[in-house]
Amino acid sequence: MLHEYRKKTTIKAEQFDGSDEMMKKYGLKKFGWEGFVRTRNSLDNFDFGAPLVFSKGDWFIEGDNGKINVLSDKEFRRTYERCD
């Protein structure tokens, strides 16, 4: 019999809003009309598998190792449920 489950572990996550403050915090710069790209200074902040280009609305997730991973809003909402 199939049952539904949700992830039990909690995470720290912040939705990227494209603001100058968040661009500075994560070491990003504008790329094209609506995109954002990591800079050389941001390489230490992000997980190895994190994408190079982001969109407004993506989620930055802090891993156990302190590195940031990134999920699209759709994938984040499908995977996680807010618990606070």
Coordinates of C-alpha atoms in Angstrom, one line a residue, residues 3 18-19 22 37 42 44 55 62-63 73 77 81-82:
H3 CA 1.6 6.2 1.6
G18 CA 16.7 39.9 -7.3
S19 CA 17.4 42.8 -5.0
M22 CA 20.7 39.7 -2.1
V37 CA 25.0 34.9 -12.6
S42 CA 30.9 33.6 -5.0
D44 CA 33.2 29.4 -2.2
S55 CA 16.2 33.5 -11.8
E62 CA 22.0 26.2 2.9
G63 CA 23.4 22.6 3.3
D73 CA 10.4 27.7 -7.0
R77 CA 7.5 23.8 -3.3
E81 CA 6.8 22.2 3.3
R82 CA 7.2 25.2 5.6

